[in-house]
CSV table of C-alpha atoms and ligand atoms in Angstrom, one decimal:
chain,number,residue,atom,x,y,z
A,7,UNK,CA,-49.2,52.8,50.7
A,8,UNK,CA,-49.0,50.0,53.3
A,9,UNK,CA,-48.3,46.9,52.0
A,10,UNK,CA,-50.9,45.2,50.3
A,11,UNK,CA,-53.2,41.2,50.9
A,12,UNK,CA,-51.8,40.9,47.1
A,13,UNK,CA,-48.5,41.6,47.1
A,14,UNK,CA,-46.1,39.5,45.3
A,15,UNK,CA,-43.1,41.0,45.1
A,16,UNK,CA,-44.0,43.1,42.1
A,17,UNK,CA,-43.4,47.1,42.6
A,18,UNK,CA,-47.1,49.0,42.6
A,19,UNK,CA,-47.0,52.6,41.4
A,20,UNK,CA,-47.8,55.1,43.7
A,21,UNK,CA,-50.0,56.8,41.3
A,22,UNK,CA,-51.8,54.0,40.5
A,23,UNK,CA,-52.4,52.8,43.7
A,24,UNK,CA,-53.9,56.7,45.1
A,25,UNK,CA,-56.3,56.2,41.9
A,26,UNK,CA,-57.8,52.7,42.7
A,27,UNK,CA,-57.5,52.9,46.2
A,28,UNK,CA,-59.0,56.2,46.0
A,29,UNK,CA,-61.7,57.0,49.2
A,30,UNK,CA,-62.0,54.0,50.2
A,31,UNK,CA,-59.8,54.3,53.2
A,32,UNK,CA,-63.1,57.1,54.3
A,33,UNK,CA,-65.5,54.9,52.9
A,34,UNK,CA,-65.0,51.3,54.3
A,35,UNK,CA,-64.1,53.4,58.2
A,36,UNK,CA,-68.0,53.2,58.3
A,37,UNK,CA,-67.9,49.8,57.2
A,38,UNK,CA,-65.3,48.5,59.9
A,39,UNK,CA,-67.6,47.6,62.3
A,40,UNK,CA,-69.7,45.4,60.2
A,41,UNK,CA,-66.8,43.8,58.1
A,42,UNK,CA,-65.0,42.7,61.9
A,43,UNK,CA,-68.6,41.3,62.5
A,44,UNK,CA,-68.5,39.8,59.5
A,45,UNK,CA,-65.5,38.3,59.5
A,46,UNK,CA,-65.9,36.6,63.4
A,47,UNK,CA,-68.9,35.0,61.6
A,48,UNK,CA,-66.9,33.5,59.0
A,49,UNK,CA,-64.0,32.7,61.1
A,50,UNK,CA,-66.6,30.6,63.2
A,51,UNK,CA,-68.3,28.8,60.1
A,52,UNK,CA,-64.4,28.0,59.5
A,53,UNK,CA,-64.4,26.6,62.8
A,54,UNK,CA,-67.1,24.8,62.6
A,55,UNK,CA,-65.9,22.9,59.5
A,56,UNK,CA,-62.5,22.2,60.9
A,57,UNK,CA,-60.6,24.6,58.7
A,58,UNK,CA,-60.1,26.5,62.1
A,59,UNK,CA,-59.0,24.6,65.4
A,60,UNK,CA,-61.3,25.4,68.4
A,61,UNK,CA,-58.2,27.6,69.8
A,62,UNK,CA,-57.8,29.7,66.6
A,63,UNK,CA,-60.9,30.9,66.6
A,64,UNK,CA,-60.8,32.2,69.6
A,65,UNK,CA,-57.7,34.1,68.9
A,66,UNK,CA,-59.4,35.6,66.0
A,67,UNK,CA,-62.7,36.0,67.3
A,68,UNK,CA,-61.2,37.7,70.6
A,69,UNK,CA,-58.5,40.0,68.3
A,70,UNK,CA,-61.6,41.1,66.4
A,71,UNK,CA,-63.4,42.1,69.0
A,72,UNK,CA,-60.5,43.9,70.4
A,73,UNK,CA,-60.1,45.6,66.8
A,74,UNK,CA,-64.6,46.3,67.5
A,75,UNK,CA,-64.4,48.1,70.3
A,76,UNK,CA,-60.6,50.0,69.0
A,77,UNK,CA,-63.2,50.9,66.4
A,78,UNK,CA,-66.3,52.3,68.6
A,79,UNK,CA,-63.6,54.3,70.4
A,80,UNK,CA,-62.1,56.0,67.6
A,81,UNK,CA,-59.1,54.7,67.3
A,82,UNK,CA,-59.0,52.1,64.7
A,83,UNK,CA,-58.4,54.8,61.8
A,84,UNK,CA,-58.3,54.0,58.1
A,85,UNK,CA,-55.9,56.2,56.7
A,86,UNK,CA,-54.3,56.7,52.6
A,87,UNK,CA,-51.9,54.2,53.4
A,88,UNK,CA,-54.6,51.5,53.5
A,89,UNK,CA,-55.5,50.4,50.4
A,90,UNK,CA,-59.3,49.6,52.2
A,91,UNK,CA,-60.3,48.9,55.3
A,92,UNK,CA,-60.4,44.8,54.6
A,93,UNK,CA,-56.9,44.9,53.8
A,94,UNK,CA,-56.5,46.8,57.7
A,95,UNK,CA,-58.6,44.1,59.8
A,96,UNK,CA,-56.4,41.5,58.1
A,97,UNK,CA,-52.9,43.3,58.5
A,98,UNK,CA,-54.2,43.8,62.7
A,99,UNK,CA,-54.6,40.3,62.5
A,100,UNK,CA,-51.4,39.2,61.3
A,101,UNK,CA,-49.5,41.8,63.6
A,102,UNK,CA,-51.5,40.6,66.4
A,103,UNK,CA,-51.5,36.7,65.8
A,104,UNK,CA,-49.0,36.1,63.2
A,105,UNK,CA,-49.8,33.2,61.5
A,106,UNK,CA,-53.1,32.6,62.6
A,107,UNK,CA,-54.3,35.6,61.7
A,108,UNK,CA,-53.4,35.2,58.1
A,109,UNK,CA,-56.1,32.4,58.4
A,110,UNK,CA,-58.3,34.3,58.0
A,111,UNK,CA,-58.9,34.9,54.6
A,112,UNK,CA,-59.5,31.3,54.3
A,113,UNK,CA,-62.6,30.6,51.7
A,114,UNK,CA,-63.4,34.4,51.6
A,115,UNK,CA,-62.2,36.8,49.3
A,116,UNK,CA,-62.7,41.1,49.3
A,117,UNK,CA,-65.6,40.6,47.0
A,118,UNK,CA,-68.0,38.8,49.3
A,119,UNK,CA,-66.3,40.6,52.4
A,120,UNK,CA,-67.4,44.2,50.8
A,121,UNK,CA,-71.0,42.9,49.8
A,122,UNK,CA,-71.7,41.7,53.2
A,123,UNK,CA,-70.2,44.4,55.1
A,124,UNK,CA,-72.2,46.8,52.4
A,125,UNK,CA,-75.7,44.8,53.3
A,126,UNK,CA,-75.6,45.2,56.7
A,127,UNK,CA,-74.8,48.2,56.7
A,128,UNK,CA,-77.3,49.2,54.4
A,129,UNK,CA,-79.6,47.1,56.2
A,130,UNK,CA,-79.3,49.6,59.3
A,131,UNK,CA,-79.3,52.3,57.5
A,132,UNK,CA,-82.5,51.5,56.1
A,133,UNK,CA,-84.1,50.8,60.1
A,134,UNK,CA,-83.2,54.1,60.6
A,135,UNK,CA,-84.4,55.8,57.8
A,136,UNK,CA,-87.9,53.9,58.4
A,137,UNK,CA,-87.7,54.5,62.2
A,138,UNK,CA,-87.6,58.5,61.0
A,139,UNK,CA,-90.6,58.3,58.1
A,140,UNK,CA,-92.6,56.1,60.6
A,141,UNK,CA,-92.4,59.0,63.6
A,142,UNK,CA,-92.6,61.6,61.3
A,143,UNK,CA,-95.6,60.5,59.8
A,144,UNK,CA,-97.2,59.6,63.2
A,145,UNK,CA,-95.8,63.1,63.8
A,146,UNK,CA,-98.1,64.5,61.2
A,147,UNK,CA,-101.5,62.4,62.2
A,148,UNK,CA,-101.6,64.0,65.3
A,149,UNK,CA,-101.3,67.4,63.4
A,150,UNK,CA,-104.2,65.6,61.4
A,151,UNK,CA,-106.0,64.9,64.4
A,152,UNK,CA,-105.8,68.1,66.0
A,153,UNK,CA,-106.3,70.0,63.3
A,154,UNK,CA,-108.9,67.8,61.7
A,155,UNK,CA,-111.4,71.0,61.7
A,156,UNK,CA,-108.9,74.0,60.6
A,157,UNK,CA,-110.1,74.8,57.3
A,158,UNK,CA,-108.2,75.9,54.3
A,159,UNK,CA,-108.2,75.8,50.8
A,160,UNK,CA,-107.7,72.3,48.7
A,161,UNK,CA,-105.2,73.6,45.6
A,162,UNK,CA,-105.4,72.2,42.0
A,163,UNK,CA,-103.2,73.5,39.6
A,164,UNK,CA,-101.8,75.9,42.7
A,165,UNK,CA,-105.3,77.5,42.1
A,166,UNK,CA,-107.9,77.4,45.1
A,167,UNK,CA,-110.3,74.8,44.4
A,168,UNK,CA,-112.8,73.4,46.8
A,169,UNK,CA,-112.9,73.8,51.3
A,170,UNK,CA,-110.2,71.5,53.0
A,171,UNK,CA,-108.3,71.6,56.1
A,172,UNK,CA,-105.1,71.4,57.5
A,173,UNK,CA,-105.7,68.2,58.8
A,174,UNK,CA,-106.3,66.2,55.6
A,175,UNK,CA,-103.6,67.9,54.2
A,176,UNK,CA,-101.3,66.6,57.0
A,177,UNK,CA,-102.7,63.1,56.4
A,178,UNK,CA,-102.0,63.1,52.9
A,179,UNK,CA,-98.2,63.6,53.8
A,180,UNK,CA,-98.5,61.1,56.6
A,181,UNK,CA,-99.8,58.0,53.7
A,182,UNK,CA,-97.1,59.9,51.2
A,183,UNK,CA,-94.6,58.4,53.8
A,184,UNK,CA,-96.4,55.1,54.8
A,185,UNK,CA,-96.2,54.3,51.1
A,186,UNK,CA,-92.7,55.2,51.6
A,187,UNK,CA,-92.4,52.2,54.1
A,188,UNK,CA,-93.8,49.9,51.1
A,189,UNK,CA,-90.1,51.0,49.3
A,190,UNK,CA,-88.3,50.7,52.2
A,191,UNK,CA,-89.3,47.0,53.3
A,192,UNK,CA,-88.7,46.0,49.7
A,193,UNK,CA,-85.3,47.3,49.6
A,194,UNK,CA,-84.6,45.5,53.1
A,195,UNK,CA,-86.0,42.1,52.0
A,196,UNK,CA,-83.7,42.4,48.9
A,197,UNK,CA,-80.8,43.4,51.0
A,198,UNK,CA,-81.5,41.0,54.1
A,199,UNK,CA,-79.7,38.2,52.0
A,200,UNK,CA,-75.8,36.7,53.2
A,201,UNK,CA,-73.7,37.0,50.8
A,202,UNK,CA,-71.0,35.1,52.6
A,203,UNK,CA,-69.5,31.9,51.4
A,204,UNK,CA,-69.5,33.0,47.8
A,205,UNK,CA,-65.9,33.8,47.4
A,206,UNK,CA,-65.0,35.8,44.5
A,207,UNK,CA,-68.3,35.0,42.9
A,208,UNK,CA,-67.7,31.2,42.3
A,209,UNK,CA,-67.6,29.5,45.7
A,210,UNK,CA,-64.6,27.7,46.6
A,211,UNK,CA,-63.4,23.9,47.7
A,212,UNK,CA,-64.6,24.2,50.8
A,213,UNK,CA,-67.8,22.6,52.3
A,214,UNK,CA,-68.6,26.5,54.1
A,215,UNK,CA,-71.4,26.6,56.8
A,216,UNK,CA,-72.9,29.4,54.3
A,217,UNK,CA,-76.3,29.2,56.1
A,218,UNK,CA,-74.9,29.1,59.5
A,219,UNK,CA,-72.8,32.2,58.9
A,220,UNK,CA,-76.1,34.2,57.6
A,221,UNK,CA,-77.9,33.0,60.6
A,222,UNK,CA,-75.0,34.1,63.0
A,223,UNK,CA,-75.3,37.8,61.1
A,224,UNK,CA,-79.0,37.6,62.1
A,225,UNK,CA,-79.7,37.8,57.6
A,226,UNK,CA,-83.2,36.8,56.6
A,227,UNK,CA,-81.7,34.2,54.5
A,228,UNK,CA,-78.7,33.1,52.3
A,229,UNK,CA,-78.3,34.5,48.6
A,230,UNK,CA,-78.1,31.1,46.5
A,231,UNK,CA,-75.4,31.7,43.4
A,232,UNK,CA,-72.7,34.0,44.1
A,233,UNK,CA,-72.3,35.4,40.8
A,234,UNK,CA,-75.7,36.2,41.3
A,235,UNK,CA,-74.7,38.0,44.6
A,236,UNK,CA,-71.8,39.5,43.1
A,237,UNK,CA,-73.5,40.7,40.3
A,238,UNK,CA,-76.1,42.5,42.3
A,239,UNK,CA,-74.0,44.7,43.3
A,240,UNK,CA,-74.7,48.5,42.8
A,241,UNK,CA,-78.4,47.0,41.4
A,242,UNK,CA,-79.5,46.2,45.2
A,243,UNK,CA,-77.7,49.7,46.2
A,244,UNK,CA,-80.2,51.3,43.5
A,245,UNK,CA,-82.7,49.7,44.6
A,246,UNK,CA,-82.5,50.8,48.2
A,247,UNK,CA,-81.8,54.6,46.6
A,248,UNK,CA,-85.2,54.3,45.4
A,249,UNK,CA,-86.8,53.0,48.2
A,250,UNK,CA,-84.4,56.9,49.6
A,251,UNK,CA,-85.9,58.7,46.9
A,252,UNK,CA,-89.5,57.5,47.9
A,253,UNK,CA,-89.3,58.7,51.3
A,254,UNK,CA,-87.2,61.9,49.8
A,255,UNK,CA,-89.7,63.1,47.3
A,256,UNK,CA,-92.7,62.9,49.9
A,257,UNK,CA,-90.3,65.2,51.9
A,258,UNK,CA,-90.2,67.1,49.0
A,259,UNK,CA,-93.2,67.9,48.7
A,260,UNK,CA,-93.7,68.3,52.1
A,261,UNK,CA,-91.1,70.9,52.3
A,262,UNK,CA,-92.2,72.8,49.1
A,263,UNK,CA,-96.0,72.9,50.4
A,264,UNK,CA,-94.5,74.5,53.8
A,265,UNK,CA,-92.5,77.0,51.9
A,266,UNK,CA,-95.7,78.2,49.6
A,267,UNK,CA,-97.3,78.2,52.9
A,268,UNK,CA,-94.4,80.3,54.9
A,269,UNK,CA,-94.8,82.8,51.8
A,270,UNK,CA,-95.9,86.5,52.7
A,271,UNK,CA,-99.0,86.5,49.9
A,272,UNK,CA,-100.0,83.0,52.0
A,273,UNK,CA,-99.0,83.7,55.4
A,274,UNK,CA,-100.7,80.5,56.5
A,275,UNK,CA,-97.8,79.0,58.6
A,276,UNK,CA,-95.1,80.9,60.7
A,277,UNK,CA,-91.8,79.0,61.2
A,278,UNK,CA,-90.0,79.1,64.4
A,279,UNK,CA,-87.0,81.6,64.6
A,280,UNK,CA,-85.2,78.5,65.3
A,281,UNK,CA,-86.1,77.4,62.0
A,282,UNK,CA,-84.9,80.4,59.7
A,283,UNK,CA,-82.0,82.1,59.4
A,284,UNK,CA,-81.0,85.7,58.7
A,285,UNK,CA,-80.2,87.8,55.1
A,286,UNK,CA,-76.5,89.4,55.4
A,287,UNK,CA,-78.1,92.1,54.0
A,288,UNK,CA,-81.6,92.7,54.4
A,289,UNK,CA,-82.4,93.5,58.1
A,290,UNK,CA,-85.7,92.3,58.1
A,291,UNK,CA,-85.6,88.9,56.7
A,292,UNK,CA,-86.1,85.4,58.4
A,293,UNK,CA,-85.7,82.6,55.1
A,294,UNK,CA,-86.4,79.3,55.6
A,295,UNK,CA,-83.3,77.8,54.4
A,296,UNK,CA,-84.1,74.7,56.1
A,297,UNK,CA,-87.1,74.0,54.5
A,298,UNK,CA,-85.2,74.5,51.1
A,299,UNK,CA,-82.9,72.6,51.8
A,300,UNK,CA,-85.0,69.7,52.5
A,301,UNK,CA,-86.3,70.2,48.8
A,302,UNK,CA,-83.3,69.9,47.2
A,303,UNK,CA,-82.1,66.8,49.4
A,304,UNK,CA,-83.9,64.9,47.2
A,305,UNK,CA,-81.9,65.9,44.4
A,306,UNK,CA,-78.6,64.7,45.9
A,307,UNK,CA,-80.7,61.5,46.3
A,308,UNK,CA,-81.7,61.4,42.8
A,309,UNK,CA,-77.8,62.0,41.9
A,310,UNK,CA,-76.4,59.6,43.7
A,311,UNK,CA,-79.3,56.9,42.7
A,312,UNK,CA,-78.4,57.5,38.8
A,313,UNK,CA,-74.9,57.7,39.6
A,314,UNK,CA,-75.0,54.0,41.0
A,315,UNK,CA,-77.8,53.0,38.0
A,316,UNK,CA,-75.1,53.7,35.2
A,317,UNK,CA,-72.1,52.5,37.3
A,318,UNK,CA,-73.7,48.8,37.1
A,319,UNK,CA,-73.7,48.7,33.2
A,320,UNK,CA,-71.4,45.7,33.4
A,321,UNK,CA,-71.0,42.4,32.6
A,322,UNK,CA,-71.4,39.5,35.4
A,323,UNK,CA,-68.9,39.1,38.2
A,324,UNK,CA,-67.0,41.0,40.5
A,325,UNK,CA,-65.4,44.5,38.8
A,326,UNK,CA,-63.3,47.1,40.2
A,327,UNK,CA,-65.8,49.8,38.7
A,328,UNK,CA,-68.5,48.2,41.4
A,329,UNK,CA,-66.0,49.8,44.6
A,330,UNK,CA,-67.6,53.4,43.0
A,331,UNK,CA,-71.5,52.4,44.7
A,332,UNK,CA,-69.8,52.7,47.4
A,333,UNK,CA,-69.9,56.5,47.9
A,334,UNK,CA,-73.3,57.4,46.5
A,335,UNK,CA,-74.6,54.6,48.3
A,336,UNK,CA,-74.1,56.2,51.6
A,337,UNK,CA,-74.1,59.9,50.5
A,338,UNK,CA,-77.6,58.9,49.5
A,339,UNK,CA,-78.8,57.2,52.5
A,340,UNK,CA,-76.7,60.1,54.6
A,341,UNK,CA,-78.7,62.4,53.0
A,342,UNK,CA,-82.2,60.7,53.6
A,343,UNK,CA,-81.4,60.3,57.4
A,344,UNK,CA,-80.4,63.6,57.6
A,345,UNK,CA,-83.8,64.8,56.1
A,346,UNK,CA,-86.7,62.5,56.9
A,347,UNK,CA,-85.4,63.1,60.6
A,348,UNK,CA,-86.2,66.6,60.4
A,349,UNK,CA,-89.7,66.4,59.8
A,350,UNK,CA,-90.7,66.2,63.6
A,351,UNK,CA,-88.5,69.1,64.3
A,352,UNK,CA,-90.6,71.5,61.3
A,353,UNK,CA,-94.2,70.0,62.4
A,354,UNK,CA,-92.9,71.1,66.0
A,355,UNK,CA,-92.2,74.7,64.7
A,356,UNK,CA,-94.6,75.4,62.7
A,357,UNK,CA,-97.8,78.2,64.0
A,358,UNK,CA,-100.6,77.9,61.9
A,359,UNK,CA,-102.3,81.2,61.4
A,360,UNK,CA,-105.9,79.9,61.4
A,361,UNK,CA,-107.3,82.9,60.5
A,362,UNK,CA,-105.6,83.5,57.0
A,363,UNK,CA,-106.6,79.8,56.4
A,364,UNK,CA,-110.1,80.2,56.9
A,365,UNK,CA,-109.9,83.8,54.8
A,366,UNK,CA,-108.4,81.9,51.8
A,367,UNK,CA,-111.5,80.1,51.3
A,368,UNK,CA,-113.0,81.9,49.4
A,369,UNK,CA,-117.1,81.8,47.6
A,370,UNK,CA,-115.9,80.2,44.8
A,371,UNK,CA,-114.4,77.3,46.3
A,372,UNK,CA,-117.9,76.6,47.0
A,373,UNK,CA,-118.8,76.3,43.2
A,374,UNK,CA,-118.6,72.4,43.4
A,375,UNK,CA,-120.7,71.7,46.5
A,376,UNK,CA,-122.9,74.0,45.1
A,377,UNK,CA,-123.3,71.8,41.8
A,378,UNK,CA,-123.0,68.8,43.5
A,379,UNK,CA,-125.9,69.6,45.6
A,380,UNK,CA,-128.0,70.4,42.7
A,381,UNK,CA,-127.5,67.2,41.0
A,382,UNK,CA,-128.2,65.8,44.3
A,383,UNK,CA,-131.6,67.5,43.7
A,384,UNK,CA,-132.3,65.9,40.4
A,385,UNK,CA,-130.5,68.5,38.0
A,386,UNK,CA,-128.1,66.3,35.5
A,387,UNK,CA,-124.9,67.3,36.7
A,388,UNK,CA,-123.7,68.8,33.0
A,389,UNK,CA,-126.5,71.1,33.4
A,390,UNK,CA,-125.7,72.0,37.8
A,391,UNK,CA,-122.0,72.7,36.6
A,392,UNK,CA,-123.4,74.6,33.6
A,393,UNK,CA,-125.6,76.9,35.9
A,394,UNK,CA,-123.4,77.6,39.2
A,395,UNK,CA,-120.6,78.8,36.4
A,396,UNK,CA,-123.1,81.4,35.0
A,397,UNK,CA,-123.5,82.7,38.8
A,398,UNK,CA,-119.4,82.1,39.8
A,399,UNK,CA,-119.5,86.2,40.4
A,400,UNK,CA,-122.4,86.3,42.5
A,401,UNK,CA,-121.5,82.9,45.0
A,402,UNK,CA,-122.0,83.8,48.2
A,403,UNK,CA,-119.6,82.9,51.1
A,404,UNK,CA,-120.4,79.1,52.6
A,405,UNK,CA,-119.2,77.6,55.7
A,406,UNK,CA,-116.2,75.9,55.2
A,407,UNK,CA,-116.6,72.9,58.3
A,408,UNK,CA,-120.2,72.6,56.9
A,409,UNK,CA,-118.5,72.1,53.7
A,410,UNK,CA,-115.9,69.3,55.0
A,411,UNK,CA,-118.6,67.6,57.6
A,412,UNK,CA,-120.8,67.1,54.4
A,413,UNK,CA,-117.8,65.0,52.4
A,414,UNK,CA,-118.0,62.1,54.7
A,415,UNK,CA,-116.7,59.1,52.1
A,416,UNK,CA,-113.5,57.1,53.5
A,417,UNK,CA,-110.5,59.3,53.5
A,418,UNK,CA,-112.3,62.7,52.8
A,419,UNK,CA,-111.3,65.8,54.7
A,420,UNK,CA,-114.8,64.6,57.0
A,421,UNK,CA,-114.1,61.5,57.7
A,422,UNK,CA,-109.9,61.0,57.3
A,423,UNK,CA,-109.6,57.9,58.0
A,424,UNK,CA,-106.7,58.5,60.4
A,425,UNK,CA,-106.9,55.5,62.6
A,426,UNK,CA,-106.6,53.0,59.4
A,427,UNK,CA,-103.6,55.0,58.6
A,428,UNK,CA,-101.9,54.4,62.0
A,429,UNK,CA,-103.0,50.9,61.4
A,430,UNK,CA,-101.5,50.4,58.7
A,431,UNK,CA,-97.9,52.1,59.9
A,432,UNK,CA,-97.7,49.6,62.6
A,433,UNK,CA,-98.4,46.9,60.5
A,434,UNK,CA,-95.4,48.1,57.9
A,435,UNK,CA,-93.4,48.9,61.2
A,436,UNK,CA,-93.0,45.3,62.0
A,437,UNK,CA,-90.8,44.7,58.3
A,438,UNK,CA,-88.0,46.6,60.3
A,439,UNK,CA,-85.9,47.0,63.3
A,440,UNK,CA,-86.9,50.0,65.0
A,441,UNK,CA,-85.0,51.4,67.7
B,507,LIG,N1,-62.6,48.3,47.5
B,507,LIG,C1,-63.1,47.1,46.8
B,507,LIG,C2,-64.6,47.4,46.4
B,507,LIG,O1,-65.2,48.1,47.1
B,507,LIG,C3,-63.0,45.9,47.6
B,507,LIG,C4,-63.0,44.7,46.7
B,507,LIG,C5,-61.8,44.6,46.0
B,507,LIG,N2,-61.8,43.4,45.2
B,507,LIG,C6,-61.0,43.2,44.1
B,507,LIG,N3,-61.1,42.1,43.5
B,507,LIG,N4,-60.1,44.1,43.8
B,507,LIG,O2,-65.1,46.8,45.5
């Protein structure tokens, strides 16, 4: 273990070191770049109330962008012999700049250096993860446009139950992941907060620029108590796992419809050969693996969001057990990039085999139009229902598109609403930074 920013003198155990240090060396490499943006922030708020002359913060602010763009190029590397990658930026400092460099811990500690560095990272990660669900579900109203008139069955209970098409269906997924958006903008507000300036959870006796160093970091606005801050650790990181696991289970569902439909007794939808893979064994096969997958991505999300939810069963302040958010935290937003991206790709290989869609609807998906239209012609409804179940064997075929142009209300499979929905996606788009 490299020395440490605590050391004293005193002799660390190895083994004791490995076990609290643990990961963090892998973990806080993705966090370099926004600790070192971080940290020029807060070296100029020092400057800015004299704790830093003019000229030593632009050592530090110069040597950190050095230690930026070592970092972009690979070759700022955390490895087991840093306890995290905090304690790395400062050591580069002091090698770099001697004393000056170990100024710049002034007013800070590793406690609101980590929940900073965490938020805006999270905060990207969740701009990306909406920037994904906001083209994926623009992705699928096209399909909804396109195929606003392919008919199919509408499934209750996995049993056919009345004429739809592939195009409502397609919309439904599309507002699955708009309401997604609803998750994701709440996670971001709650995350959009600086942290900075809170020390170790207490402040410190130094009048710090805290609102000035949230604006430089481009935050939405300053979190006011720092034990408050502190304390919110692993709860915000929950919170943004649910706003993963919103997006994640609309994926989900997505995925699981699209492997029913990829399903010999089905056949509605083909999948690209790019999309399957092979059986070792049986010649024949093409699975799609990827679609699975994408199912049980949500469980990993699920995992990682309970894993964080007991973690931050603790009392307030700043505690050791709060470093292990850290790695579900990204694993879950790792795995929600990875998935919600891949939603284009699918829609992209996926044939629909029209005719097997239209065969699946069946005469007795008829039965409620049929009722329906009776009542409309004055029988009480109990009584239309009553009658077309008495004659379910003898239903004769109906026209499916006659079937959907006739259920015209707001949002039906005839009238899908599709331009509200793209309305509305634009509107959400605008609570995040997309690329
Ligand atoms: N690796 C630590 C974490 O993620 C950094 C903060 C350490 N603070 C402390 N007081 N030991 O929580």
């Amino acid at each position: 273990m490299a020395s440490t920013l605590w050391d004293k003198g005193g002799v660390s155990d190895a083994l004791m070191m490995r076990y609290t240090a643990r990961d963090d060396f892998r973990l806080d490499q993705r966090l370099l770049a926004y600790d070192l943006k971080a940290t020029a922030a807060h070296v100029r708020g020092l400057g800015r109330i004299g704790v830093l002359n003019a000229d030593e913060v632009q050592k530090l602010t110069a040597a950190l962008g050095d230690l930026a763009v070592e970092n972009a190029e690979g070759r700022f590397l955390l490895t087991e012999r840093d306890e995290d990658g905090h304690t790395a930026i400062e050591m580069r400092l002091q090698d770099r700049l001697g004393d000056v460099g170990k100024k710049v811990h002034t007013g800070r500690s590793r406690n609101d250096q980590v929940l900073v560095a965490m938020r805006l990272y999270e905060r990207d990660a969740i701009d990306e993860i909406a920037t994904h669900a906001i083209v994926g579900a623009r992705a699928l109203l096209d399909l909804a446009e396109r195929e606003a008139r392919t008919a199919m069955p509408g499934y209750t209970h996995l049993q056919r139950a009345v004429p739809s098409t592939v195009g409502y269906w397609a919309a439904a997924i599309a507002e699955g992941l708009e309401g997604s958006l609803f998750s994701l903008a709440a996670a971001r507000s709650l995350v959009d907060q600086s942290p900075l300036g809170g020390a170790a959870g207490f402040g410190v006796n130094l009048p710090l620029d805290r609102d000035g160093v949230s604006k430089d970091l481009g935050f939405a606005r300053v979190a006011v108590n720092p034990l408050a801050s502190q304390s919110s650790r692993g709860i915000v990181e929950a919170m943004v796992l649910s706003a993963c696991f919103h997006a994640m289970a609309v994926v989900r569902r997505f995925a699981w419809d699209i492997s029913l439909f990829t399903m010999s007794e089905m056949g509605f939808v083909k999948l690209d050969d790019a999309l399957t893979t092979g059986s070792s064994i049986m010649p024949q096969k093409r699975n799609p693996d990827v679609i699975e997958l994408m199912r049980a991505a949500c469980s990993v999300v699920v995992g990682a969001l309970n894993e964080v939810q007991t973690i931050v069963a603790l009392p307030s302040g700043y505690h050791r057990d709060l470093q292990l958010t850290k790695g579900p935290t990204m694993r879950g937003l790792d795995e929600t990039i990875a998935t919600v991206s891949l939603v284009p790709r699918v829609l992209k290989g996926m044939t629909l085999d029209r005719a097997r869609l239209a065969a699946a609807v069946t005469p007795e998906c008829f039965a409620t139009d049929k009722a329906v239209d009776l009542a409309v012609a004055g029988v009480p409804f109990r009584e239309a229902y009553k009658k077309v179940a008495a004659e379910i064997s003898g239903l004769a075929q109906g026209d499916p598109l006659a079937s959907i142009d006739a259920r015209t209300s707001f949002g039906s499979p005839g009238n899908l609403g599709l331009d509200e929905l793209a309305r509305r996606i634009s509107e959400l788009e605008k609570s995040f930074a997309v690329a």
